[in-house]
PDB file of C-alpha atoms and ligand atoms in Angstrom:
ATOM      1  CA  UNK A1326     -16.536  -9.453  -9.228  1.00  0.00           C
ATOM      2  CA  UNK A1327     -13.895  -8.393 -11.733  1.00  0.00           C
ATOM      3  CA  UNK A1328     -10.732 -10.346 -12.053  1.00  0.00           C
ATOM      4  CA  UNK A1329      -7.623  -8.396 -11.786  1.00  0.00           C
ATOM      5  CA  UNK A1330      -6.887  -5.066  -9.586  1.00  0.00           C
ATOM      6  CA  UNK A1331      -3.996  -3.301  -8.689  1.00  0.00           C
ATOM      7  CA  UNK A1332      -3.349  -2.415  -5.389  1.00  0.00           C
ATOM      8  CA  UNK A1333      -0.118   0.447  -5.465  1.00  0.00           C
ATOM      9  CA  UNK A1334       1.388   2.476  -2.832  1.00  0.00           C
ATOM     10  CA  UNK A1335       5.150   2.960  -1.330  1.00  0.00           C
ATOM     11  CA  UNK A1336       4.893   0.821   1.481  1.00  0.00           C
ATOM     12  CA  UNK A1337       7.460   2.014   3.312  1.00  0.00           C
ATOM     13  CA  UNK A1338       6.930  -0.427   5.587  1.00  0.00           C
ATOM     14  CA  UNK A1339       3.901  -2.424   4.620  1.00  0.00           C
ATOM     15  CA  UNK A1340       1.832  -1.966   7.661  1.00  0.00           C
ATOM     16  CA  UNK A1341      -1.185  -3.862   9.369  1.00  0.00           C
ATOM     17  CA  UNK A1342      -3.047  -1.569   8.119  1.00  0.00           C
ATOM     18  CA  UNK A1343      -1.988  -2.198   4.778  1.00  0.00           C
ATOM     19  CA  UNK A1344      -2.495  -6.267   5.384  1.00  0.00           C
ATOM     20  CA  UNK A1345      -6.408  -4.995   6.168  1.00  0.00           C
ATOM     21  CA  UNK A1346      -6.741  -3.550   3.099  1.00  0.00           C
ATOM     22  CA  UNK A1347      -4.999  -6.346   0.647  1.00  0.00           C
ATOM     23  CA  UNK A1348      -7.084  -9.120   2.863  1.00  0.00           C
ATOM     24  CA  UNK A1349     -10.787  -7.158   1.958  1.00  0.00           C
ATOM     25  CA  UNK A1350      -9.395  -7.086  -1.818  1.00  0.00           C
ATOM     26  CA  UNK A1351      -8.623 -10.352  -2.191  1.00  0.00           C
ATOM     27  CA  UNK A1352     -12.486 -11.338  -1.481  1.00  0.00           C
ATOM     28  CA  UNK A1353     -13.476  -9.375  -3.978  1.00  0.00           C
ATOM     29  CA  UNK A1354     -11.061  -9.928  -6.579  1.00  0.00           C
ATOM     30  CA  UNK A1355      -9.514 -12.815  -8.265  1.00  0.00           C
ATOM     31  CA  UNK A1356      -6.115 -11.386  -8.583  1.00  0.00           C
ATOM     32  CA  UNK A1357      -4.476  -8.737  -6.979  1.00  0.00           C
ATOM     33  CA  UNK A1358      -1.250  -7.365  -7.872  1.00  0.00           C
ATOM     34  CA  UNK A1359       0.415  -5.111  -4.664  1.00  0.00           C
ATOM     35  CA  UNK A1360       2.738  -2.806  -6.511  1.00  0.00           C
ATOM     36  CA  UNK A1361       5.152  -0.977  -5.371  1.00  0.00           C
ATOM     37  CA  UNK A1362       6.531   2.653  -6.084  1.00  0.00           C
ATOM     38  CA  UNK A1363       9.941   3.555  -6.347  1.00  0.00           C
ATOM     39  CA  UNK A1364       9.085   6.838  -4.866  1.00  0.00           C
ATOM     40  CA  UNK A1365      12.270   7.803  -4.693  1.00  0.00           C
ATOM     41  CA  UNK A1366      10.839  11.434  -4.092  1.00  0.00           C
ATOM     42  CA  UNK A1367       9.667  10.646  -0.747  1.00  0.00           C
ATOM     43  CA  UNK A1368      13.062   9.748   0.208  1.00  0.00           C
ATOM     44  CA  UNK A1369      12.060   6.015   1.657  1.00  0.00           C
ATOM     45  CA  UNK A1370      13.356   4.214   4.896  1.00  0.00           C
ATOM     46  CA  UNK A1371      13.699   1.055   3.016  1.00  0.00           C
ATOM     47  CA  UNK A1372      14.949   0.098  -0.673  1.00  0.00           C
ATOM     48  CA  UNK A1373      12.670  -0.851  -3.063  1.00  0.00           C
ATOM     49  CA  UNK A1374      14.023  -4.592  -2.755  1.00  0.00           C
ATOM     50  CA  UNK A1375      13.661  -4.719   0.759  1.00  0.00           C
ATOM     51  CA  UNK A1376       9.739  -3.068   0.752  1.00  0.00           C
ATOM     52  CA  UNK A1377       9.015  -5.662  -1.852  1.00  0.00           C
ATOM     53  CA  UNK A1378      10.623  -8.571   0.165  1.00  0.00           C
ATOM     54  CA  UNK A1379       8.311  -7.896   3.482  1.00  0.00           C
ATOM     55  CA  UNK A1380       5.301  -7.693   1.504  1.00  0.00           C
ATOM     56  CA  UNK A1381       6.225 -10.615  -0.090  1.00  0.00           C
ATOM     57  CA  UNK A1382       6.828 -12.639   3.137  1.00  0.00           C
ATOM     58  CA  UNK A1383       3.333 -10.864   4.859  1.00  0.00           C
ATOM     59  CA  UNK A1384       0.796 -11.433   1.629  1.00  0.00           C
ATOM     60  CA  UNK A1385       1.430 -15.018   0.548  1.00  0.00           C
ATOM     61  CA  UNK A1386      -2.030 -16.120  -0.441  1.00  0.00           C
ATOM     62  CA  UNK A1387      -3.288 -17.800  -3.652  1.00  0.00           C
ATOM     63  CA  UNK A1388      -4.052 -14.765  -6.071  1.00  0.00           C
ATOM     64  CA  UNK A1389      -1.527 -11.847  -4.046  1.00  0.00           C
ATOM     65  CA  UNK A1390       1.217 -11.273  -5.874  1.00  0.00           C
ATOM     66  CA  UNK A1391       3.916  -8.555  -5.262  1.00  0.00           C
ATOM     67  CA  UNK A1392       5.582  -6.414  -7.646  1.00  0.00           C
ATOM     68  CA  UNK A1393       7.481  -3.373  -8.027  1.00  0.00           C
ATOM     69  CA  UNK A1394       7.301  -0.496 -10.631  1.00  0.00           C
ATOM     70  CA  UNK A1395       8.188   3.290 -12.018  1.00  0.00           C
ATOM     71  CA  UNK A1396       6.681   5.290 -14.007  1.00  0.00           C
ATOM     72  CA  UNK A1397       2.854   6.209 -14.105  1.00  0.00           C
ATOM     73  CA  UNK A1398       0.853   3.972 -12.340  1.00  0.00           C
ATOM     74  CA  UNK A1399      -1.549   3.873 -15.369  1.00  0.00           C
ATOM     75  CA  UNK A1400       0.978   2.723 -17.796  1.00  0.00           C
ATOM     76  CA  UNK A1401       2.227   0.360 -15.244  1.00  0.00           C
ATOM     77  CA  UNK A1402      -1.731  -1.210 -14.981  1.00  0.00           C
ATOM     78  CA  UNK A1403      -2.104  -1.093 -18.460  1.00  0.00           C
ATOM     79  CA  UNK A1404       0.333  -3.402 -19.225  1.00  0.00           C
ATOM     80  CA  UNK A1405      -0.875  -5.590 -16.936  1.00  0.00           C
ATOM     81  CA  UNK A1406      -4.215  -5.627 -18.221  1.00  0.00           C
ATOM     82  CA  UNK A1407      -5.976  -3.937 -15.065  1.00  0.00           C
ATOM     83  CA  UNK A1408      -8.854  -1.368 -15.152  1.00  0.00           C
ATOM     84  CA  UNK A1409      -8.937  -1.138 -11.687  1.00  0.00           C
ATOM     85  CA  UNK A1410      -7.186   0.140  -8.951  1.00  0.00           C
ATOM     86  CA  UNK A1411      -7.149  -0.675  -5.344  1.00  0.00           C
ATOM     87  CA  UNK A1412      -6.832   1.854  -2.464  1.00  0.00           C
ATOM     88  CA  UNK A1413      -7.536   2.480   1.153  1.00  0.00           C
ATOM     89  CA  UNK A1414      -9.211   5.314   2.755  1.00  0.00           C
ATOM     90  CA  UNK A1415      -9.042   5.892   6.494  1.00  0.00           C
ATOM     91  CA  UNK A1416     -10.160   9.263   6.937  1.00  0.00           C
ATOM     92  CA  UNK A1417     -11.496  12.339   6.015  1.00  0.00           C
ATOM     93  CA  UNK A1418      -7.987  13.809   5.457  1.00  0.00           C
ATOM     94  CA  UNK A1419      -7.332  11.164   2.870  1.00  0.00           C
ATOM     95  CA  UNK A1420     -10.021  11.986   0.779  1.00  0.00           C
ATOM     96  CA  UNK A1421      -9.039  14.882  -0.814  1.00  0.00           C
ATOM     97  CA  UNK A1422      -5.844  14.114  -2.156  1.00  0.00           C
ATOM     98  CA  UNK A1423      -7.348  10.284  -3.360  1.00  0.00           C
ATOM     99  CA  UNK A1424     -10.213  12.136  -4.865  1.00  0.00           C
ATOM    100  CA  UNK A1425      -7.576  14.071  -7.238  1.00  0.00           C
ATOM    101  CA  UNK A1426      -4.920  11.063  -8.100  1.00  0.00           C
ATOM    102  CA  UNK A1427      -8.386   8.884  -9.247  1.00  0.00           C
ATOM    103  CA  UNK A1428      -9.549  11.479 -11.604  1.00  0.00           C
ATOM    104  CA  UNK A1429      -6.453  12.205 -12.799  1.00  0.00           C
ATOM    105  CA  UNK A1430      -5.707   8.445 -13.114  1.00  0.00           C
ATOM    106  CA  UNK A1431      -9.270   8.331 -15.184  1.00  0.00           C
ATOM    107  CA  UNK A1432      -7.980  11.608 -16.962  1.00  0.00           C
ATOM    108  CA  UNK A1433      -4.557   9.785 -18.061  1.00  0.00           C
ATOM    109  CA  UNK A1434      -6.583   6.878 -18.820  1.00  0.00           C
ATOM    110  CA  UNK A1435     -10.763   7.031 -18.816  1.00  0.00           C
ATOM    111  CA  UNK A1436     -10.880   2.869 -18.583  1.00  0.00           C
ATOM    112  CA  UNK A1437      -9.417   3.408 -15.225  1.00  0.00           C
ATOM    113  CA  UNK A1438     -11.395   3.211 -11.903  1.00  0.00           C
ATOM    114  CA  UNK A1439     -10.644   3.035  -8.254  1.00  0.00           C
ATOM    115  CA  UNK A1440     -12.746   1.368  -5.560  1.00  0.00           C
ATOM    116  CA  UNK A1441     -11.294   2.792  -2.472  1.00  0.00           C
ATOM    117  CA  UNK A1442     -11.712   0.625   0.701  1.00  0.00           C
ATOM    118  CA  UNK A1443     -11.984   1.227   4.361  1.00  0.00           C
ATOM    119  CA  UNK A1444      -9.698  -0.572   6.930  1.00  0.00           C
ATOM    120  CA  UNK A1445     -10.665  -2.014  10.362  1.00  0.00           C
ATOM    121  CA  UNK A1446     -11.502   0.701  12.530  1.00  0.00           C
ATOM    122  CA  UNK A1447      -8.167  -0.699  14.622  1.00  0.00           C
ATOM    123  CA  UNK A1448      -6.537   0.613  11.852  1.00  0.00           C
ATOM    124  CA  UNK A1449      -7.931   4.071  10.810  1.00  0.00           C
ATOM    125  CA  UNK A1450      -5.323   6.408  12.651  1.00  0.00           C
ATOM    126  CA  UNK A1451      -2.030   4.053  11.232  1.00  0.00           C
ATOM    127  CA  UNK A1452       0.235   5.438   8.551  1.00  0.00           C
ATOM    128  CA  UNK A1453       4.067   4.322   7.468  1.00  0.00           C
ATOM    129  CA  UNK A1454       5.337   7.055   9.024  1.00  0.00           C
ATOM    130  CA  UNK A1455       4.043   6.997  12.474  1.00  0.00           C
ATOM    131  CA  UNK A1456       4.703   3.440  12.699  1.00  0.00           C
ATOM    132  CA  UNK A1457       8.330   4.613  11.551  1.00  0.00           C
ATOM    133  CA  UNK A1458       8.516   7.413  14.234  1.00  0.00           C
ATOM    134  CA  UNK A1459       7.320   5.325  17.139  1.00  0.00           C
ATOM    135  CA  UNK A1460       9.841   2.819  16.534  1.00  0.00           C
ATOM    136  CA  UNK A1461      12.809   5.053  16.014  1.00  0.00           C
ATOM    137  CA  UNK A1462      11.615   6.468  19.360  1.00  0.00           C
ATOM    138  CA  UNK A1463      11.624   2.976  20.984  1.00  0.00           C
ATOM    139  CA  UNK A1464       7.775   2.344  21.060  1.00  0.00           C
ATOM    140  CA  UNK A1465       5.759  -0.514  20.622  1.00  0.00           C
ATOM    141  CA  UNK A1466       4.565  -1.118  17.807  1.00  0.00           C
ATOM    142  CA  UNK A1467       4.104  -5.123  17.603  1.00  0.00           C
ATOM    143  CA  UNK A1468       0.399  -4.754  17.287  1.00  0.00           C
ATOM    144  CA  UNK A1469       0.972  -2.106  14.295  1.00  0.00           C
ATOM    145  CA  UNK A1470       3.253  -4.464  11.721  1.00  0.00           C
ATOM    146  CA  UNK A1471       3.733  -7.880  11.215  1.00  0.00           C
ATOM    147  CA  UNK A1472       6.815  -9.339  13.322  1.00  0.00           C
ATOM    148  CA  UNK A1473       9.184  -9.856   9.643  1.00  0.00           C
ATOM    149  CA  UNK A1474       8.614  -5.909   9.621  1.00  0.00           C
ATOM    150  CA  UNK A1475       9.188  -4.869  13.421  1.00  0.00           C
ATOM    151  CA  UNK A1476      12.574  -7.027  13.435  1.00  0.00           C
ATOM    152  CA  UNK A1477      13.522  -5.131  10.251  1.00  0.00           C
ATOM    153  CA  UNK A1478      12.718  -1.894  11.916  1.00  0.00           C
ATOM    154  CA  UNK A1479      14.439  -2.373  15.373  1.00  0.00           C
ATOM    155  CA  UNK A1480      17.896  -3.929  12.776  1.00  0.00           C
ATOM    156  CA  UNK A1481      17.590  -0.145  11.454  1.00  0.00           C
ATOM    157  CA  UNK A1482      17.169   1.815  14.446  1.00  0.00           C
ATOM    158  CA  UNK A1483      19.310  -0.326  16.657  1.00  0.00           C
ATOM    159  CA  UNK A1484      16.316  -1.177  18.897  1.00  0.00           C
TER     160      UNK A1484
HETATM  161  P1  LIG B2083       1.359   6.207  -1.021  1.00  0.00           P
HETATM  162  O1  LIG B2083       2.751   6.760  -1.091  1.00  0.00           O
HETATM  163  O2  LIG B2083       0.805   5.840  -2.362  1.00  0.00           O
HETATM  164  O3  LIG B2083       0.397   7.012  -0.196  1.00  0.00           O
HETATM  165  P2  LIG B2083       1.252   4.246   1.107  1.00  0.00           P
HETATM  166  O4  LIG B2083       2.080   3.027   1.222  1.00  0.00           O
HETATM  167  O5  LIG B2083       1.394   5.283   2.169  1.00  0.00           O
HETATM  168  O6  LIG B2083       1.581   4.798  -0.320  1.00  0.00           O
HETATM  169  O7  LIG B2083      -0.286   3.866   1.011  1.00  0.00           O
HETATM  170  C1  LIG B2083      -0.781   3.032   0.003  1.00  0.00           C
HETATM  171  C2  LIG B2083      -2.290   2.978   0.125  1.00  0.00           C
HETATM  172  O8  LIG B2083      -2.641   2.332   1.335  1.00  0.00           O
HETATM  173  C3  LIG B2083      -2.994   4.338   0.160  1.00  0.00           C
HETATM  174  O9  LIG B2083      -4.222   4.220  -0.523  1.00  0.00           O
HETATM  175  C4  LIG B2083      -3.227   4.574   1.623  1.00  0.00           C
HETATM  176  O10 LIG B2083      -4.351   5.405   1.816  1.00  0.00           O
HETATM  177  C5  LIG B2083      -3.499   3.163   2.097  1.00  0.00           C
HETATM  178  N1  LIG B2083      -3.209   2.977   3.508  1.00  0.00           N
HETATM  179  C6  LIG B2083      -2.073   3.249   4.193  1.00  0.00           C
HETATM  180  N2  LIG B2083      -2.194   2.961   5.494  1.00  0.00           N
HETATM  181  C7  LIG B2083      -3.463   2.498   5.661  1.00  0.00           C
HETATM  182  C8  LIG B2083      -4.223   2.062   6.786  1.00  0.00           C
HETATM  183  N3  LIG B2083      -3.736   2.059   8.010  1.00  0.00           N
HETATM  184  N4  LIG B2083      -5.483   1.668   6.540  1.00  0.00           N
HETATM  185  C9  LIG B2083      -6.001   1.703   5.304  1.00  0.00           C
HETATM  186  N5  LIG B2083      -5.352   2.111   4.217  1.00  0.00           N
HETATM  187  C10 LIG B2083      -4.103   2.507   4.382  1.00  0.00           C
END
């Protein structure tokens, strides 16, 4: 199929879930570039170095590459020369609030698509957060994350 998408999100940690999603993209398309939000607004667990550095250690395969960026997302895809855009849907609740950043991502730029992509069922009910709250509660979670992220959540939360 096409060549180059971009798959963006705060990944705050990157997740199995996550891994599910990147893994189906990269069958479809050449290149994928996982990029990575600043988000500062959401207040993340982990700086935008270290978020970059687990994905980084969790996606290496020929035509994955990790990035981070600011700024609008369709700026940030422009540059790179991608008209589409990569993201996962798990549930009904996600829908509405993907349905409105895609069309305003094809508002701020009409060459822009997004092919949104369903994880493992094993995966559906998994977000950041949770995996975040279950581990600062002392839960297990080593089914949830790869191992380079559950070590890097227990060094946080003392675990
Ligand atoms: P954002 O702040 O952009 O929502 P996230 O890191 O939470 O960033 O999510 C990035 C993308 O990955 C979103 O499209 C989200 O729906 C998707 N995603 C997150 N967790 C899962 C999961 N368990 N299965 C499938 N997609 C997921």
């Amino acid at each position: 199929m096409g060549d180059l998408a971009i798959y963006p999100g705060t990944f705050d940690p990157v997740t199995n879930g996550h891994l599910d999603i990147i893994q189906r993209g990269a069958e479809i398309f050449d290149r994928i570039i996982v990029a990575v939000a600043s988000s500062r607004n959401k207040n993340p667990l982990f700086s935008l170095e270290e978020r970059v550095e687990m994905l980084q250690k969790t996606t290496a395969r020929q035509g994955v590459s990790v990035e981070s960026f600011d700024g609008l997302l369709v700026d940030y895809a422009r540059a790179k020369g991608a008209r589409v855009i990569i993201r996962g849907l798990r549930a009904v609740s996600d829908f509405e609030y993907e349905f409105q950043l895609a069309l305003m991502n094809r508002k701020l730029n009409p060459d822009m698509d997004t092919f949104f992509v369903m994880p493992s069922e094993r995966y559906v009910y998994l977000n950041s957060g949770l995996v975040k709250e279950v581990s600062r509660l002392g839960g297990d979670i080593s089914s949830l994350v790869p191992d380079e992220v559950l070590n890097k959540l227990k060094a946080k939360y003392n675990k």
